[in-house]
PDB file of C-alpha atoms in Angstrom:
ATOM      1  CA  MET A   1       0.000   0.000   0.000  1.00  0.00           C
ATOM      2  CA  VAL A   2       1.241   3.466  -0.888  1.00  0.00           C
ATOM      3  CA  VAL A   3      -0.732   6.456   0.367  1.00  0.00           C
ATOM      4  CA  GLN A   4      -0.253  10.185   0.594  1.00  0.00           C
ATOM      5  CA  CYS A   5      -0.344  11.370   4.203  1.00  0.00           C
ATOM      6  CA  SER A   6       0.554  14.808   5.492  1.00  0.00           C
ATOM      7  CA  THR A   7       0.258  14.118   9.248  1.00  0.00           C
ATOM      8  CA  GLU A   8       1.065  11.258  11.580  1.00  0.00           C
ATOM      9  CA  ARG A   9      -2.648  11.050  12.342  1.00  0.00           C
ATOM     10  CA  GLU A  10      -3.356  10.392   8.642  1.00  0.00           C
ATOM     11  CA  VAL A  11      -0.626   7.726   8.644  1.00  0.00           C
ATOM     12  CA  GLY A  12      -2.285   6.012  11.610  1.00  0.00           C
ATOM     13  CA  ALA A  13      -5.706   6.082   9.942  1.00  0.00           C
ATOM     14  CA  ALA A  14      -4.310   4.646   6.689  1.00  0.00           C
ATOM     15  CA  LEU A  15      -2.482   1.861   8.541  1.00  0.00           C
ATOM     16  CA  ARG A  16      -5.582   0.965  10.574  1.00  0.00           C
ATOM     17  CA  ALA A  17      -7.664   0.776   7.386  1.00  0.00           C
ATOM     18  CA  PHE A  18      -5.026  -1.418   5.696  1.00  0.00           C
ATOM     19  CA  ALA A  19      -4.803  -3.697   8.753  1.00  0.00           C
ATOM     20  CA  THR A  20      -8.593  -4.048   8.765  1.00  0.00           C
ATOM     21  CA  GLN A  21      -8.471  -5.265   5.151  1.00  0.00           C
ATOM     22  CA  HIS A  22      -5.868  -7.902   6.070  1.00  0.00           C
ATOM     23  CA  GLN A  23      -6.900  -9.040   9.535  1.00  0.00           C
ATOM     24  CA  SER A  24      -5.297 -12.475   9.225  1.00  0.00           C
ATOM     25  CA  ALA A  25      -1.880 -11.094   8.202  1.00  0.00           C
ATOM     26  CA  HIS A  26       0.947 -11.864  10.599  1.00  0.00           C
ATOM     27  CA  HIS A  27       3.007  -8.704  10.056  1.00  0.00           C
ATOM     28  CA  LEU A  28       2.286  -5.149   8.888  1.00  0.00           C
ATOM     29  CA  ALA A  29       5.583  -3.346   8.366  1.00  0.00           C
ATOM     30  CA  TYR A  30       5.578   0.258   7.260  1.00  0.00           C
ATOM     31  CA  ALA A  31       7.582   3.419   6.840  1.00  0.00           C
ATOM     32  CA  PHE A  32       6.584   7.016   6.300  1.00  0.00           C
ATOM     33  CA  ARG A  33       8.160  10.370   5.633  1.00  0.00           C
ATOM     34  CA  ILE A  34       6.223  13.599   6.167  1.00  0.00           C
ATOM     35  CA  LYS A  35       7.065  17.299   6.215  1.00  0.00           C
ATOM     36  CA  THR A  36       6.036  19.177   9.337  1.00  0.00           C
ATOM     37  CA  GLU A  37       6.719  22.665  10.622  1.00  0.00           C
ATOM     38  CA  GLN A  38       9.649  21.188  12.578  1.00  0.00           C
ATOM     39  CA  GLY A  39      11.143  19.540   9.484  1.00  0.00           C
ATOM     40  CA  ILE A  40      10.968  16.090   7.942  1.00  0.00           C
ATOM     41  CA  VAL A  41       9.669  13.322  10.200  1.00  0.00           C
ATOM     42  CA  GLN A  42      10.337   9.761   9.167  1.00  0.00           C
ATOM     43  CA  ARG A  43       9.610   6.583  11.031  1.00  0.00           C
ATOM     44  CA  PHE A  44       9.344   2.886  10.374  1.00  0.00           C
ATOM     45  CA  SER A  45       8.138  -0.276  12.064  1.00  0.00           C
ATOM     46  CA  ASP A  46       9.510  -3.784  11.639  1.00  0.00           C
ATOM     47  CA  ALA A  47       6.215  -5.208  12.963  1.00  0.00           C
ATOM     48  CA  GLY A  48       7.869  -7.845  15.123  1.00  0.00           C
ATOM     49  CA  GLU A  49      10.385  -8.941  12.490  1.00  0.00           C
ATOM     50  CA  PRO A  50      14.097  -8.840  13.379  1.00  0.00           C
ATOM     51  CA  SER A  51      15.348  -5.268  13.744  1.00  0.00           C
ATOM     52  CA  GLY A  52      15.950  -3.462  10.456  1.00  0.00           C
ATOM     53  CA  THR A  53      14.607  -6.240   8.208  1.00  0.00           C
ATOM     54  CA  ALA A  54      11.141  -4.931   7.364  1.00  0.00           C
ATOM     55  CA  GLY A  55      10.500  -1.233   7.900  1.00  0.00           C
ATOM     56  CA  MET A  56      14.036  -0.037   7.209  1.00  0.00           C
ATOM     57  CA  PRO A  57      14.179  -1.382   3.613  1.00  0.00           C
ATOM     58  CA  VAL A  58      10.825   0.330   2.985  1.00  0.00           C
ATOM     59  CA  LEU A  59      12.087   3.617   4.446  1.00  0.00           C
ATOM     60  CA  LYS A  60      15.263   3.422   2.343  1.00  0.00           C
ATOM     61  CA  LEU A  61      13.103   3.236  -0.799  1.00  0.00           C
ATOM     62  CA  ILE A  62      11.069   6.274   0.264  1.00  0.00           C
ATOM     63  CA  GLU A  63      14.255   8.209   1.015  1.00  0.00           C
ATOM     64  CA  GLY A  64      15.922   7.040  -2.193  1.00  0.00           C
ATOM     65  CA  ARG A  65      13.051   8.388  -4.270  1.00  0.00           C
ATOM     66  CA  ASP A  66      13.030  11.575  -2.177  1.00  0.00           C
ATOM     67  CA  LEU A  67       9.313  11.222  -1.426  1.00  0.00           C
ATOM     68  CA  ILE A  68       7.573  13.559   0.991  1.00  0.00           C
ATOM     69  CA  ASN A  69       4.205  12.949   2.688  1.00  0.00           C
ATOM     70  CA  ALA A  70       4.269   9.278   1.739  1.00  0.00           C
ATOM     71  CA  CYS A  71       3.454   6.145   3.699  1.00  0.00           C
ATOM     72  CA  VAL A  72       4.263   2.662   2.397  1.00  0.00           C
ATOM     73  CA  ALA A  73       3.008  -0.460   4.150  1.00  0.00           C
ATOM     74  CA  VAL A  74       3.679  -4.128   3.424  1.00  0.00           C
ATOM     75  CA  ILE A  75       1.804  -7.052   4.913  1.00  0.00           C
ATOM     76  CA  ARG A  76       3.234 -10.570   5.282  1.00  0.00           C
ATOM     77  CA  TYR A  77       1.477 -13.811   5.886  1.00  0.00           C
ATOM     78  CA  TYR A  78       3.771 -16.356   7.523  1.00  0.00           C
ATOM     79  CA  GLY A  79       3.889 -19.466   5.386  1.00  0.00           C
ATOM     80  CA  GLY A  80       5.988 -21.692   7.631  1.00  0.00           C
ATOM     81  CA  ILE A  81       9.338 -20.939   5.983  1.00  0.00           C
ATOM     82  CA  ASN A  82      11.889 -18.786   7.773  1.00  0.00           C
ATOM     83  CA  LEU A  83      13.406 -16.350   5.306  1.00  0.00           C
ATOM     84  CA  GLY A  84      16.332 -15.163   7.417  1.00  0.00           C
ATOM     85  CA  THR A  85      17.259 -11.530   7.820  1.00  0.00           C
ATOM     86  CA  GLY A  86      18.460 -11.078   4.235  1.00  0.00           C
ATOM     87  CA  GLY A  87      15.394 -12.801   2.814  1.00  0.00           C
ATOM     88  CA  LEU A  88      13.077 -10.671   4.923  1.00  0.00           C
ATOM     89  CA  ALA A  89      14.796  -7.455   3.845  1.00  0.00           C
ATOM     90  CA  ARG A  90      14.576  -8.491   0.176  1.00  0.00           C
ATOM     91  CA  ALA A  91      10.932  -9.546   0.526  1.00  0.00           C
ATOM     92  CA  TYR A  92       9.793  -6.347   2.247  1.00  0.00           C
ATOM     93  CA  GLY A  93      11.969  -4.079   0.094  1.00  0.00           C
ATOM     94  CA  GLY A  94      10.966  -5.827  -3.126  1.00  0.00           C
ATOM     95  CA  THR A  95       7.264  -5.646  -2.319  1.00  0.00           C
ATOM     96  CA  ALA A  96       7.534  -1.977  -1.364  1.00  0.00           C
ATOM     97  CA  LYS A  97       9.368  -1.299  -4.639  1.00  0.00           C
ATOM     98  CA  MET A  98       6.567  -2.954  -6.635  1.00  0.00           C
ATOM     99  CA  ALA A  99       3.972  -0.862  -4.777  1.00  0.00           C
ATOM    100  CA  LEU A 100       5.902   2.367  -5.385  1.00  0.00           C
ATOM    101  CA  ASP A 101       6.454   1.499  -9.049  1.00  0.00           C
ATOM    102  CA  ALA A 102       2.692   1.009  -9.462  1.00  0.00           C
ATOM    103  CA  ALA A 103       1.720   4.143  -7.517  1.00  0.00           C
ATOM    104  CA  LYS A 104       0.918   7.476  -9.112  1.00  0.00           C
ATOM    105  CA  ILE A 105       3.469   9.861  -7.640  1.00  0.00           C
ATOM    106  CA  GLY A 106       2.744  13.583  -7.827  1.00  0.00           C
ATOM    107  CA  ASN A 107       4.975  16.564  -7.233  1.00  0.00           C
ATOM    108  CA  PHE A 108       5.214  17.796  -3.650  1.00  0.00           C
ATOM    109  CA  VAL A 109       3.629  21.213  -3.199  1.00  0.00           C
ATOM    110  CA  GLU A 110       4.146  22.831   0.173  1.00  0.00           C
ATOM    111  CA  MET A 111       0.916  24.353   1.423  1.00  0.00           C
ATOM    112  CA  GLN A 112       0.358  27.194   3.871  1.00  0.00           C
ATOM    113  CA  THR A 113      -2.679  28.100   5.945  1.00  0.00           C
ATOM    114  CA  VAL A 114      -3.586  31.789   6.058  1.00  0.00           C
ATOM    115  CA  ALA A 115      -6.334  33.743   7.823  1.00  0.00           C
ATOM    116  CA  ILE A 116      -7.816  36.681   5.894  1.00  0.00           C
ATOM    117  CA  THR A 117     -10.785  39.013   6.187  1.00  0.00           C
ATOM    118  CA  ILE A 118     -12.557  40.087   3.000  1.00  0.00           C
ATOM    119  CA  HIS A 119     -15.684  41.930   1.933  1.00  0.00           C
ATOM    120  CA  TYR A 120     -18.699  39.850   0.910  1.00  0.00           C
ATOM    121  CA  ASN A 121     -18.379  41.012  -2.704  1.00  0.00           C
ATOM    122  CA  GLN A 122     -14.862  39.467  -2.883  1.00  0.00           C
ATOM    123  CA  MET A 123     -16.010  35.952  -2.009  1.00  0.00           C
ATOM    124  CA  ASP A 124     -16.491  34.762  -5.612  1.00  0.00           C
ATOM    125  CA  ALA A 125     -13.118  36.158  -6.688  1.00  0.00           C
ATOM    126  CA  VAL A 126     -11.352  34.484  -3.745  1.00  0.00           C
ATOM    127  CA  ALA A 127     -12.994  31.150  -4.551  1.00  0.00           C
ATOM    128  CA  LYS A 128     -12.004  31.448  -8.217  1.00  0.00           C
ATOM    129  CA  VAL A 129      -8.348  32.283  -7.445  1.00  0.00           C
ATOM    130  CA  LEU A 130      -8.123  29.467  -4.885  1.00  0.00           C
ATOM    131  CA  SER A 131      -9.553  27.022  -7.391  1.00  0.00           C
ATOM    132  CA  LYS A 132      -6.948  27.996 -10.008  1.00  0.00           C
ATOM    133  CA  CYS A 133      -4.029  27.462  -7.615  1.00  0.00           C
ATOM    134  CA  ASN A 134      -5.392  24.282  -5.952  1.00  0.00           C
ATOM    135  CA  GLY A 135      -6.184  26.108  -2.734  1.00  0.00           C
ATOM    136  CA  THR A 136      -9.153  25.498  -0.453  1.00  0.00           C
ATOM    137  CA  ILE A 137     -11.268  27.319   2.097  1.00  0.00           C
ATOM    138  CA  LEU A 138     -10.901  25.541   5.423  1.00  0.00           C
ATOM    139  CA  ASN A 139     -13.208  27.706   7.562  1.00  0.00           C
ATOM    140  CA  LYS A 140     -15.412  30.725   7.027  1.00  0.00           C
ATOM    141  CA  ALA A 141     -17.271  33.025   9.397  1.00  0.00           C
ATOM    142  CA  PHE A 142     -19.785  35.551   8.126  1.00  0.00           C
ATOM    143  CA  ASN A 143     -19.763  38.671  10.282  1.00  0.00           C
ATOM    144  CA  GLU A 144     -19.617  42.307   9.170  1.00  0.00           C
ATOM    145  CA  GLN A 145     -17.026  40.968   6.768  1.00  0.00           C
ATOM    146  CA  VAL A 146     -16.043  37.391   5.877  1.00  0.00           C
ATOM    147  CA  ASP A 147     -13.285  35.801   7.959  1.00  0.00           C
ATOM    148  CA  LEU A 148     -11.622  32.968   6.059  1.00  0.00           C
ATOM    149  CA  GLU A 149      -9.033  30.381   6.860  1.00  0.00           C
ATOM    150  CA  ILE A 150      -7.580  29.204   3.585  1.00  0.00           C
ATOM    151  CA  CYS A 151      -4.915  26.746   2.509  1.00  0.00           C
ATOM    152  CA  LEU A 152      -2.941  27.356  -0.674  1.00  0.00           C
ATOM    153  CA  PRO A 153       0.483  26.610  -2.168  1.00  0.00           C
ATOM    154  CA  LYS A 154       3.155  28.484  -0.224  1.00  0.00           C
ATOM    155  CA  GLU A 155       4.536  30.058  -3.401  1.00  0.00           C
ATOM    156  CA  GLU A 156       1.114  31.643  -4.113  1.00  0.00           C
ATOM    157  CA  VAL A 157       0.591  33.225  -0.674  1.00  0.00           C
ATOM    158  CA  ALA A 158       2.293  36.592  -1.283  1.00  0.00           C
ATOM    159  CA  SER A 159       0.499  37.331  -4.560  1.00  0.00           C
ATOM    160  CA  PHE A 160      -2.824  36.120  -3.119  1.00  0.00           C
ATOM    161  CA  LEU A 161      -2.511  38.395  -0.078  1.00  0.00           C
ATOM    162  CA  ASN A 162      -1.495  41.356  -2.241  1.00  0.00           C
ATOM    163  CA  ARG A 163      -4.556  40.840  -4.406  1.00  0.00           C
ATOM    164  CA  PHE A 164      -7.059  40.606  -1.550  1.00  0.00           C
ATOM    165  CA  LYS A 165      -5.780  43.140   0.984  1.00  0.00           C
TER     166      LYS A 165
END
Protein backbone atom coordinates (compact mmCIF):
# COMPACT_ATOMS: atom_id res chain seq x y z
CA MET A 1 0.00 0.00 0.00
CA VAL A 2 1.24 3.47 -0.89
CA VAL A 3 -0.73 6.46 0.37
CA GLN A 4 -0.25 10.18 0.59
CA CYS A 5 -0.34 11.37 4.20
CA SER A 6 0.55 14.81 5.49
CA THR A 7 0.26 14.12 9.25
CA GLU A 8 1.06 11.26 11.58
CA ARG A 9 -2.65 11.05 12.34
CA GLU A 10 -3.36 10.39 8.64
CA VAL A 11 -0.63 7.73 8.64
CA GLY A 12 -2.28 6.01 11.61
CA ALA A 13 -5.71 6.08 9.94
CA ALA A 14 -4.31 4.65 6.69
CA LEU A 15 -2.48 1.86 8.54
CA ARG A 16 -5.58 0.96 10.57
CA ALA A 17 -7.66 0.78 7.39
CA PHE A 18 -5.03 -1.42 5.70
CA ALA A 19 -4.80 -3.70 8.75
CA THR A 20 -8.59 -4.05 8.76
CA GLN A 21 -8.47 -5.26 5.15
CA HIS A 22 -5.87 -7.90 6.07
CA GLN A 23 -6.90 -9.04 9.54
CA SER A 24 -5.30 -12.48 9.22
CA ALA A 25 -1.88 -11.09 8.20
CA HIS A 26 0.95 -11.86 10.60
CA HIS A 27 3.01 -8.70 10.06
CA LEU A 28 2.29 -5.15 8.89
CA ALA A 29 5.58 -3.35 8.37
CA TYR A 30 5.58 0.26 7.26
CA ALA A 31 7.58 3.42 6.84
CA PHE A 32 6.58 7.02 6.30
CA ARG A 33 8.16 10.37 5.63
CA ILE A 34 6.22 13.60 6.17
CA LYS A 35 7.06 17.30 6.21
CA THR A 36 6.04 19.18 9.34
CA GLU A 37 6.72 22.67 10.62
CA GLN A 38 9.65 21.19 12.58
CA GLY A 39 11.14 19.54 9.48
CA ILE A 40 10.97 16.09 7.94
CA VAL A 41 9.67 13.32 10.20
CA GLN A 42 10.34 9.76 9.17
CA ARG A 43 9.61 6.58 11.03
CA PHE A 44 9.34 2.89 10.37
CA SER A 45 8.14 -0.28 12.06
CA ASP A 46 9.51 -3.78 11.64
CA ALA A 47 6.21 -5.21 12.96
CA GLY A 48 7.87 -7.84 15.12
CA GLU A 49 10.39 -8.94 12.49
CA PRO A 50 14.10 -8.84 13.38
CA SER A 51 15.35 -5.27 13.74
CA GLY A 52 15.95 -3.46 10.46
CA THR A 53 14.61 -6.24 8.21
CA ALA A 54 11.14 -4.93 7.36
CA GLY A 55 10.50 -1.23 7.90
CA MET A 56 14.04 -0.04 7.21
CA PRO A 57 14.18 -1.38 3.61
CA VAL A 58 10.83 0.33 2.98
CA LEU A 59 12.09 3.62 4.45
CA LYS A 60 15.26 3.42 2.34
CA LEU A 61 13.10 3.24 -0.80
CA ILE A 62 11.07 6.27 0.26
CA GLU A 63 14.25 8.21 1.02
CA GLY A 64 15.92 7.04 -2.19
CA ARG A 65 13.05 8.39 -4.27
CA ASP A 66 13.03 11.57 -2.18
CA LEU A 67 9.31 11.22 -1.43
CA ILE A 68 7.57 13.56 0.99
CA ASN A 69 4.20 12.95 2.69
CA ALA A 70 4.27 9.28 1.74
CA CYS A 71 3.45 6.15 3.70
CA VAL A 72 4.26 2.66 2.40
CA ALA A 73 3.01 -0.46 4.15
CA VAL A 74 3.68 -4.13 3.42
CA ILE A 75 1.80 -7.05 4.91
CA ARG A 76 3.23 -10.57 5.28
CA TYR A 77 1.48 -13.81 5.89
CA TYR A 78 3.77 -16.36 7.52
CA GLY A 79 3.89 -19.47 5.39
CA GLY A 80 5.99 -21.69 7.63
CA ILE A 81 9.34 -20.94 5.98
CA ASN A 82 11.89 -18.79 7.77
CA LEU A 83 13.41 -16.35 5.31
CA GLY A 84 16.33 -15.16 7.42
CA THR A 85 17.26 -11.53 7.82
CA GLY A 86 18.46 -11.08 4.24
CA GLY A 87 15.39 -12.80 2.81
CA LEU A 88 13.08 -10.67 4.92
CA ALA A 89 14.80 -7.46 3.85
CA ARG A 90 14.58 -8.49 0.18
CA ALA A 91 10.93 -9.55 0.53
CA TYR A 92 9.79 -6.35 2.25
CA GLY A 93 11.97 -4.08 0.09
CA GLY A 94 10.97 -5.83 -3.13
CA THR A 95 7.26 -5.65 -2.32
CA ALA A 96 7.53 -1.98 -1.36
CA LYS A 97 9.37 -1.30 -4.64
CA MET A 98 6.57 -2.95 -6.64
CA ALA A 99 3.97 -0.86 -4.78
CA LEU A 100 5.90 2.37 -5.38
CA ASP A 101 6.45 1.50 -9.05
CA ALA A 102 2.69 1.01 -9.46
CA ALA A 103 1.72 4.14 -7.52
CA LYS A 104 0.92 7.48 -9.11
CA ILE A 105 3.47 9.86 -7.64
CA GLY A 106 2.74 13.58 -7.83
CA ASN A 107 4.97 16.56 -7.23
CA PHE A 108 5.21 17.80 -3.65
CA VAL A 109 3.63 21.21 -3.20
CA GLU A 110 4.15 22.83 0.17
CA MET A 111 0.92 24.35 1.42
CA GLN A 112 0.36 27.19 3.87
CA THR A 113 -2.68 28.10 5.95
CA VAL A 114 -3.59 31.79 6.06
CA ALA A 115 -6.33 33.74 7.82
CA ILE A 116 -7.82 36.68 5.89
CA THR A 117 -10.79 39.01 6.19
CA ILE A 118 -12.56 40.09 3.00
CA HIS A 119 -15.68 41.93 1.93
CA TYR A 120 -18.70 39.85 0.91
CA ASN A 121 -18.38 41.01 -2.70
CA GLN A 122 -14.86 39.47 -2.88
CA MET A 123 -16.01 35.95 -2.01
CA ASP A 124 -16.49 34.76 -5.61
CA ALA A 125 -13.12 36.16 -6.69
CA VAL A 126 -11.35 34.48 -3.74
CA ALA A 127 -12.99 31.15 -4.55
CA LYS A 128 -12.00 31.45 -8.22
CA VAL A 129 -8.35 32.28 -7.45
CA LEU A 130 -8.12 29.47 -4.89
CA SER A 131 -9.55 27.02 -7.39
CA LYS A 132 -6.95 28.00 -10.01
CA CYS A 133 -4.03 27.46 -7.61
CA ASN A 134 -5.39 24.28 -5.95
CA GLY A 135 -6.18 26.11 -2.73
CA THR A 136 -9.15 25.50 -0.45
CA ILE A 137 -11.27 27.32 2.10
CA LEU A 138 -10.90 25.54 5.42
CA ASN A 139 -13.21 27.71 7.56
CA LYS A 140 -15.41 30.73 7.03
CA ALA A 141 -17.27 33.03 9.40
CA PHE A 142 -19.79 35.55 8.13
CA ASN A 143 -19.76 38.67 10.28
CA GLU A 144 -19.62 42.31 9.17
CA GLN A 145 -17.03 40.97 6.77
CA VAL A 146 -16.04 37.39 5.88
CA ASP A 147 -13.28 35.80 7.96
CA LEU A 148 -11.62 32.97 6.06
CA GLU A 149 -9.03 30.38 6.86
CA ILE A 150 -7.58 29.20 3.59
CA CYS A 151 -4.91 26.75 2.51
CA LEU A 152 -2.94 27.36 -0.67
CA PRO A 153 0.48 26.61 -2.17
CA LYS A 154 3.16 28.48 -0.22
CA GLU A 155 4.54 30.06 -3.40
CA GLU A 156 1.11 31.64 -4.11
CA VAL A 157 0.59 33.22 -0.67
CA ALA A 158 2.29 36.59 -1.28
CA SER A 159 0.50 37.33 -4.56
CA PHE A 160 -2.82 36.12 -3.12
CA LEU A 161 -2.51 38.39 -0.08
CA ASN A 162 -1.50 41.36 -2.24
CA ARG A 163 -4.56 40.84 -4.41
CA PHE A 164 -7.06 40.61 -1.55
CA LYS A 165 -5.78 43.14 0.98
